Amino acid sequence: MKTMPYNLVSTTTSISTALSQAKSLTALYDKASSSLASGKTVNSSYDNPALFFKDMRLNEHAKELQNIIDGLSIAVSTLNATDSSIDAVSDLLSHAKAIVSSALDGQDHRSILTGDCFTTSGQEKLSCLPNIKSGDEILIRTGDADKMVSSFAIDQKTTLADLNILENEELKIKIADNEWVALTVVDENMTVNDFFAQITNQAGLENFTYDITNRHLTISTTDNSAIMLSGNLAEALGFDLSETYKITIQENWTVNDLAKAFSDLGDFCAYVNSRGYFEVSSINTQDLIIADLTGNSAQSFGINGTAGHTGQTYTEQYNEILIQIDNIIADSSFNGVNLLQGDTIKVVFDEKAENYRTITGRNLDSSSLGLYPADLTDKENIQNVLEALDLANDQVKQSASAFDRFSYMIQSRETFLDALSNTCSTGAELLTGADLNEISAEILAVETQKQLVNSVISITLEANSSVLSLF
């Protein structure tokens, strides 16, 4: 009976050992790959039960905190929408008081431009409206629409150099609905007379004229259309631009934000009127002129152009503003909640909903403010309306202050919980987080060892085959 050669038994054992090593290396490779993919050294309770469950609890806590933070963010957004509406109402109350005061002194102070290109609402984003984008610049001017007079002493021989104007400076001028014309100084020794002759000779604006008499320069139009000037050169020529204003549309602005930008200029009131059109008015004794400096926002709204004194009565103007206040209040809803119509929201501060605050809204429509349609032809009525407006303004300011306190409190809590959530996430990562460089090096080492083990198995099998061929 033949016995198995000693060297064959040894090689079989070597193969068994190599296979066992290959299995272990495969397990190491799978674990390292899992760590590389997940970024964690502990991916199941089998890896390390204590660390696995600690990591799970920390991440669950971070998620619970994030859910609370989401609720706080919605509350803050609701309060921001409320604050924006309160600002708009406050502006309207200021202009209502100006109108009532005008009725008291009997002077007509109002010029109105109403856009009729499309209807909109105060909360609508400008970016959602046609041909309106951030960066567009709107120019507003009050005064005599069809003429502007230089305050400097200028005669037929006065040169640009005499006015300290240098080459390459630029004057922009717009006549009626024509495009802006840019005049560049090519020769500082040119007379002012020749400089303005370029407008008619080169730009072809037939309705434009200028005149230098009694040592004063006057630019005007022959058909009563409006003139707009822009640029430092206009002031260098002695034209008063103190009543010329510019509004630059910002990203994420709403229609209410644009209206507030007009109101912030001081002598203007803007809002969406009862028919849904954007309306701008000037509370002074002069014309109102609006034009696009860059972009087409004013043209898109339909408010570009010129407005003289309106025939609208003070009573109509005042009662229209009350309608606008009610429209703004009705449009102040966010996420189905309108704090300016008495709605309430519950703001939760912890996971168990044991710590919370309830924000109670306030009714700020015209009737709740004590404002009602009035006849402003009677002085006693006017005095009563003025007193009511003062009380309404105080009520709006108190409401704004209360909502601001809530907003500050919620934002502070949001900041704290956000930091706590990040701490939990960071703690979990420190417990089970993997060093990806180390894991990558480990995978490379395991792959190399597997190649060596496979080579050993291959060589051993070839040796066994050679031995067996002898029998």
PDB file of C-alpha atoms in Angstrom, residues 81-259:
ATOM      1  CA  ALA A  81     -43.192  88.967   6.422  1.00  0.00           C
ATOM      2  CA  THR A  82     -45.180  90.617   9.193  1.00  0.00           C
ATOM      3  CA  ASP A  83     -42.446  93.196   9.783  1.00  0.00           C
ATOM      4  CA  SER A  84     -42.312  94.036   6.073  1.00  0.00           C
ATOM      5  CA  SER A  85     -46.069  94.596   5.987  1.00  0.00           C
ATOM      6  CA  ILE A  86     -45.975  96.749   9.121  1.00  0.00           C
ATOM      7  CA  ASP A  87     -43.313  98.946   7.487  1.00  0.00           C
ATOM      8  CA  ALA A  88     -45.563  99.362   4.447  1.00  0.00           C
ATOM      9  CA  VAL A  89     -48.562 100.241   6.625  1.00  0.00           C
ATOM     10  CA  SER A  90     -46.453 102.738   8.587  1.00  0.00           C
ATOM     11  CA  ASP A  91     -45.391 104.441   5.341  1.00  0.00           C
ATOM     12  CA  LEU A  92     -48.996 104.665   4.188  1.00  0.00           C
ATOM     13  CA  LEU A  93     -50.051 106.185   7.497  1.00  0.00           C
ATOM     14  CA  SER A  94     -47.344 108.843   7.109  1.00  0.00           C
ATOM     15  CA  HIS A  95     -48.573 109.720   3.638  1.00  0.00           C
ATOM     16  CA  ALA A  96     -52.187 109.663   4.777  1.00  0.00           C
ATOM     17  CA  LYS A  97     -51.261 112.237   7.415  1.00  0.00           C
ATOM     18  CA  ALA A  98     -49.505 114.349   4.759  1.00  0.00           C
ATOM     19  CA  ILE A  99     -52.651 114.252   2.606  1.00  0.00           C
ATOM     20  CA  VAL A 100     -54.911 115.179   5.514  1.00  0.00           C
ATOM     21  CA  SER A 101     -52.543 118.005   6.487  1.00  0.00           C
ATOM     22  CA  SER A 102     -52.669 119.221   2.887  1.00  0.00           C
ATOM     23  CA  ALA A 103     -56.436 119.220   3.079  1.00  0.00           C
ATOM     24  CA  LEU A 104     -56.152 121.371   6.197  1.00  0.00           C
ATOM     25  CA  ASP A 105     -54.033 124.041   4.470  1.00  0.00           C
ATOM     26  CA  GLY A 106     -56.022 123.700   1.231  1.00  0.00           C
ATOM     27  CA  GLN A 107     -53.036 123.210  -1.116  1.00  0.00           C
ATOM     28  CA  ASP A 108     -52.881 120.513  -3.765  1.00  0.00           C
ATOM     29  CA  HIS A 109     -49.629 118.601  -3.253  1.00  0.00           C
ATOM     30  CA  ARG A 110     -50.040 115.448  -5.299  1.00  0.00           C
ATOM     31  CA  SER A 111     -48.808 114.080  -8.640  1.00  0.00           C
ATOM     32  CA  ILE A 112     -49.513 110.436  -9.499  1.00  0.00           C
ATOM     33  CA  LEU A 113     -48.087 107.898 -11.955  1.00  0.00           C
ATOM     34  CA  THR A 114     -50.027 104.644 -12.161  1.00  0.00           C
ATOM     35  CA  GLY A 115     -48.667 101.599 -13.935  1.00  0.00           C
ATOM     36  CA  ASP A 116     -51.322  99.739 -15.899  1.00  0.00           C
ATOM     37  CA  CYS A 117     -49.221  97.068 -17.632  1.00  0.00           C
ATOM     38  CA  PHE A 118     -50.139  94.247 -15.247  1.00  0.00           C
ATOM     39  CA  THR A 119     -51.775  93.648 -11.877  1.00  0.00           C
ATOM     40  CA  THR A 120     -49.726  92.449  -8.930  1.00  0.00           C
ATOM     41  CA  SER A 121     -49.706  92.195  -5.127  1.00  0.00           C
ATOM     42  CA  GLY A 122     -47.434  93.576  -2.450  1.00  0.00           C
ATOM     43  CA  GLN A 123     -45.899  90.209  -1.537  1.00  0.00           C
ATOM     44  CA  GLU A 124     -45.068  89.210  -5.127  1.00  0.00           C
ATOM     45  CA  LYS A 125     -41.368  88.873  -5.966  1.00  0.00           C
ATOM     46  CA  LEU A 126     -40.130  91.376  -8.548  1.00  0.00           C
ATOM     47  CA  SER A 127     -38.162  88.574 -10.213  1.00  0.00           C
ATOM     48  CA  CYS A 128     -41.499  86.884 -11.023  1.00  0.00           C
ATOM     49  CA  LEU A 129     -42.744  89.955 -12.924  1.00  0.00           C
ATOM     50  CA  PRO A 130     -41.976  90.498 -16.630  1.00  0.00           C
ATOM     51  CA  ASN A 131     -38.755  92.309 -17.629  1.00  0.00           C
ATOM     52  CA  ILE A 132     -37.795  93.235 -14.054  1.00  0.00           C
ATOM     53  CA  LYS A 133     -34.479  92.094 -12.610  1.00  0.00           C
ATOM     54  CA  SER A 134     -32.098  92.963  -9.811  1.00  0.00           C
ATOM     55  CA  GLY A 135     -29.652  95.720 -10.654  1.00  0.00           C
ATOM     56  CA  ASP A 136     -32.171  97.727 -12.689  1.00  0.00           C
ATOM     57  CA  GLU A 137     -31.953 101.441 -11.883  1.00  0.00           C
ATOM     58  CA  ILE A 138     -34.973 103.745 -11.797  1.00  0.00           C
ATOM     59  CA  LEU A 139     -34.495 107.523 -11.876  1.00  0.00           C
ATOM     60  CA  ILE A 140     -37.074 109.822 -10.249  1.00  0.00           C
ATOM     61  CA  ARG A 141     -37.188 113.619 -10.555  1.00  0.00           C
ATOM     62  CA  THR A 142     -39.502 116.328  -9.289  1.00  0.00           C
ATOM     63  CA  GLY A 143     -39.678 119.900 -10.573  1.00  0.00           C
ATOM     64  CA  ASP A 144     -40.654 121.412 -13.911  1.00  0.00           C
ATOM     65  CA  ALA A 145     -40.780 118.393 -16.176  1.00  0.00           C
ATOM     66  CA  ASP A 146     -40.031 120.193 -19.454  1.00  0.00           C
ATOM     67  CA  LYS A 147     -37.094 122.390 -18.446  1.00  0.00           C
ATOM     68  CA  MET A 148     -34.010 122.669 -16.264  1.00  0.00           C
ATOM     69  CA  VAL A 149     -32.030 125.852 -15.568  1.00  0.00           C
ATOM     70  CA  SER A 150     -28.338 125.997 -14.693  1.00  0.00           C
ATOM     71  CA  SER A 151     -27.455 127.958 -11.580  1.00  0.00           C
ATOM     72  CA  PHE A 152     -24.028 128.932 -12.988  1.00  0.00           C
ATOM     73  CA  ALA A 153     -23.208 132.127 -14.888  1.00  0.00           C
ATOM     74  CA  ILE A 154     -22.831 130.937 -18.487  1.00  0.00           C
ATOM     75  CA  ASP A 155     -22.629 132.959 -21.693  1.00  0.00           C
ATOM     76  CA  GLN A 156     -21.988 132.197 -25.352  1.00  0.00           C
ATOM     77  CA  LYS A 157     -18.208 132.176 -24.815  1.00  0.00           C
ATOM     78  CA  THR A 158     -18.088 130.045 -21.669  1.00  0.00           C
ATOM     79  CA  THR A 159     -16.038 126.882 -22.265  1.00  0.00           C
ATOM     80  CA  LEU A 160     -16.255 123.560 -20.489  1.00  0.00           C
ATOM     81  CA  ALA A 161     -12.784 124.220 -19.069  1.00  0.00           C
ATOM     82  CA  ASP A 162     -14.134 127.398 -17.461  1.00  0.00           C
ATOM     83  CA  LEU A 163     -16.479 125.143 -15.481  1.00  0.00           C
ATOM     84  CA  ASN A 164     -13.598 122.781 -14.547  1.00  0.00           C
ATOM     85  CA  ILE A 165     -14.949 120.091 -16.862  1.00  0.00           C
ATOM     86  CA  LEU A 166     -12.313 117.760 -18.314  1.00  0.00           C
ATOM     87  CA  GLU A 167     -12.119 115.537 -21.374  1.00  0.00           C
ATOM     88  CA  ASN A 168     -13.884 112.153 -21.318  1.00  0.00           C
ATOM     89  CA  GLU A 169     -16.471 113.256 -18.755  1.00  0.00           C
ATOM     90  CA  GLU A 170     -19.979 112.209 -19.750  1.00  0.00           C
ATOM     91  CA  LEU A 171     -23.475 113.682 -19.569  1.00  0.00           C
ATOM     92  CA  LYS A 172     -26.524 111.448 -19.957  1.00  0.00           C
ATOM     93  CA  ILE A 173     -29.769 113.047 -21.085  1.00  0.00           C
ATOM     94  CA  LYS A 174     -33.185 111.539 -21.771  1.00  0.00           C
ATOM     95  CA  ILE A 175     -35.967 113.364 -23.590  1.00  0.00           C
ATOM     96  CA  ALA A 176     -39.506 111.981 -23.235  1.00  0.00           C
ATOM     97  CA  ASP A 177     -39.645 108.329 -24.346  1.00  0.00           C
ATOM     98  CA  ASN A 178     -36.416 108.484 -26.340  1.00  0.00           C
ATOM     99  CA  GLU A 179     -33.398 106.433 -25.316  1.00  0.00           C
ATOM    100  CA  TRP A 180     -30.707 107.931 -23.117  1.00  0.00           C
ATOM    101  CA  VAL A 181     -28.173 109.963 -25.089  1.00  0.00           C
ATOM    102  CA  ALA A 182     -24.600 110.030 -23.766  1.00  0.00           C
ATOM    103  CA  LEU A 183     -22.516 113.126 -24.586  1.00  0.00           C
ATOM    104  CA  THR A 184     -18.787 112.739 -23.995  1.00  0.00           C
ATOM    105  CA  VAL A 185     -16.421 115.700 -23.674  1.00  0.00           C
ATOM    106  CA  VAL A 186     -13.857 115.367 -26.483  1.00  0.00           C
ATOM    107  CA  ASP A 187     -12.442 118.873 -26.133  1.00  0.00           C
ATOM    108  CA  GLU A 188     -12.558 120.732 -22.827  1.00  0.00           C
ATOM    109  CA  ASN A 189     -12.054 124.015 -24.711  1.00  0.00           C
ATOM    110  CA  MET A 190     -15.375 123.535 -26.484  1.00  0.00           C
ATOM    111  CA  THR A 191     -18.011 126.118 -25.538  1.00  0.00           C
ATOM    112  CA  VAL A 192     -21.068 125.063 -23.594  1.00  0.00           C
ATOM    113  CA  ASN A 193     -23.142 126.265 -26.541  1.00  0.00           C
ATOM    114  CA  ASP A 194     -21.347 123.886 -28.945  1.00  0.00           C
ATOM    115  CA  PHE A 195     -21.502 121.042 -26.464  1.00  0.00           C
ATOM    116  CA  PHE A 196     -25.306 121.122 -26.299  1.00  0.00           C
ATOM    117  CA  ALA A 197     -25.581 121.608 -30.042  1.00  0.00           C
ATOM    118  CA  GLN A 198     -24.478 117.967 -30.310  1.00  0.00           C
ATOM    119  CA  ILE A 199     -27.807 116.844 -28.905  1.00  0.00           C
ATOM    120  CA  THR A 200     -29.798 118.230 -31.824  1.00  0.00           C
ATOM    121  CA  ASN A 201     -27.093 117.774 -34.472  1.00  0.00           C
ATOM    122  CA  GLN A 202     -25.951 114.243 -33.610  1.00  0.00           C
ATOM    123  CA  ALA A 203     -28.703 112.648 -31.532  1.00  0.00           C
ATOM    124  CA  GLY A 204     -31.537 113.941 -33.697  1.00  0.00           C
ATOM    125  CA  LEU A 205     -33.789 114.988 -30.802  1.00  0.00           C
ATOM    126  CA  GLU A 206     -35.965 117.493 -32.609  1.00  0.00           C
ATOM    127  CA  ASN A 207     -38.105 118.352 -29.587  1.00  0.00           C
ATOM    128  CA  PHE A 208     -35.061 119.408 -27.527  1.00  0.00           C
ATOM    129  CA  THR A 209     -33.837 123.004 -27.332  1.00  0.00           C
ATOM    130  CA  TYR A 210     -31.422 125.028 -25.248  1.00  0.00           C
ATOM    131  CA  ASP A 211     -30.919 128.711 -24.704  1.00  0.00           C
ATOM    132  CA  ILE A 212     -28.226 130.890 -23.135  1.00  0.00           C
ATOM    133  CA  THR A 213     -29.636 134.262 -22.164  1.00  0.00           C
ATOM    134  CA  ASN A 214     -29.000 136.614 -19.265  1.00  0.00           C
ATOM    135  CA  ARG A 215     -25.928 134.501 -18.432  1.00  0.00           C
ATOM    136  CA  HIS A 216     -28.048 131.431 -17.709  1.00  0.00           C
ATOM    137  CA  LEU A 217     -28.299 128.132 -19.555  1.00  0.00           C
ATOM    138  CA  THR A 218     -31.785 126.684 -19.933  1.00  0.00           C
ATOM    139  CA  ILE A 219     -32.515 123.308 -21.511  1.00  0.00           C
ATOM    140  CA  SER A 220     -36.119 122.516 -22.396  1.00  0.00           C
ATOM    141  CA  THR A 221     -38.433 120.653 -24.742  1.00  0.00           C
ATOM    142  CA  THR A 222     -40.700 122.171 -27.365  1.00  0.00           C
ATOM    143  CA  ASP A 223     -43.616 119.815 -26.742  1.00  0.00           C
ATOM    144  CA  ASN A 224     -43.721 119.917 -22.904  1.00  0.00           C
ATOM    145  CA  SER A 225     -42.209 116.431 -22.678  1.00  0.00           C
ATOM    146  CA  ALA A 226     -39.913 115.602 -19.772  1.00  0.00           C
ATOM    147  CA  ILE A 227     -36.140 115.979 -19.431  1.00  0.00           C
ATOM    148  CA  MET A 228     -33.966 113.712 -17.279  1.00  0.00           C
ATOM    149  CA  LEU A 229     -30.246 114.214 -16.571  1.00  0.00           C
ATOM    150  CA  SER A 230     -27.741 111.853 -14.988  1.00  0.00           C
ATOM    151  CA  GLY A 231     -24.050 111.945 -14.147  1.00  0.00           C
ATOM    152  CA  ASN A 232     -21.570 114.212 -12.379  1.00  0.00           C
ATOM    153  CA  LEU A 233     -21.258 116.366 -15.493  1.00  0.00           C
ATOM    154  CA  ALA A 234     -24.854 117.536 -15.017  1.00  0.00           C
ATOM    155  CA  GLU A 235     -23.943 119.041 -11.645  1.00  0.00           C
ATOM    156  CA  ALA A 236     -20.712 120.452 -13.079  1.00  0.00           C
ATOM    157  CA  LEU A 237     -22.852 122.362 -15.586  1.00  0.00           C
ATOM    158  CA  GLY A 238     -24.851 123.853 -12.703  1.00  0.00           C
ATOM    159  CA  PHE A 239     -28.029 121.756 -12.916  1.00  0.00           C
ATOM    160  CA  ASP A 240     -29.637 120.974  -9.555  1.00  0.00           C
ATOM    161  CA  LEU A 241     -29.957 117.200  -9.121  1.00  0.00           C
ATOM    162  CA  SER A 242     -30.947 117.404  -5.449  1.00  0.00           C
ATOM    163  CA  GLU A 243     -34.507 116.545  -6.504  1.00  0.00           C
ATOM    164  CA  THR A 244     -33.337 113.647  -8.686  1.00  0.00           C
ATOM    165  CA  TYR A 245     -33.279 110.251  -6.989  1.00  0.00           C
ATOM    166  CA  LYS A 246     -32.192 106.761  -7.977  1.00  0.00           C
ATOM    167  CA  ILE A 247     -33.549 103.395  -6.872  1.00  0.00           C
ATOM    168  CA  THR A 248     -31.562 100.226  -7.585  1.00  0.00           C
ATOM    169  CA  ILE A 249     -33.634  97.048  -7.473  1.00  0.00           C
ATOM    170  CA  GLN A 250     -32.104  94.462  -5.137  1.00  0.00           C
ATOM    171  CA  GLU A 251     -32.216  90.692  -5.342  1.00  0.00           C
ATOM    172  CA  ASN A 252     -35.254  89.038  -3.711  1.00  0.00           C
ATOM    173  CA  TRP A 253     -37.173  92.331  -3.479  1.00  0.00           C
ATOM    174  CA  THR A 254     -40.957  92.156  -3.392  1.00  0.00           C
ATOM    175  CA  VAL A 255     -43.343  94.803  -4.723  1.00  0.00           C
ATOM    176  CA  ASN A 256     -43.667  96.071  -1.142  1.00  0.00           C
ATOM    177  CA  ASP A 257     -39.870  96.447  -0.948  1.00  0.00           C
ATOM    178  CA  LEU A 258     -39.922  98.587  -4.094  1.00  0.00           C
ATOM    179  CA  ALA A 259     -42.772 100.662  -2.653  1.00  0.00           C
TER     180      ALA A 259
END
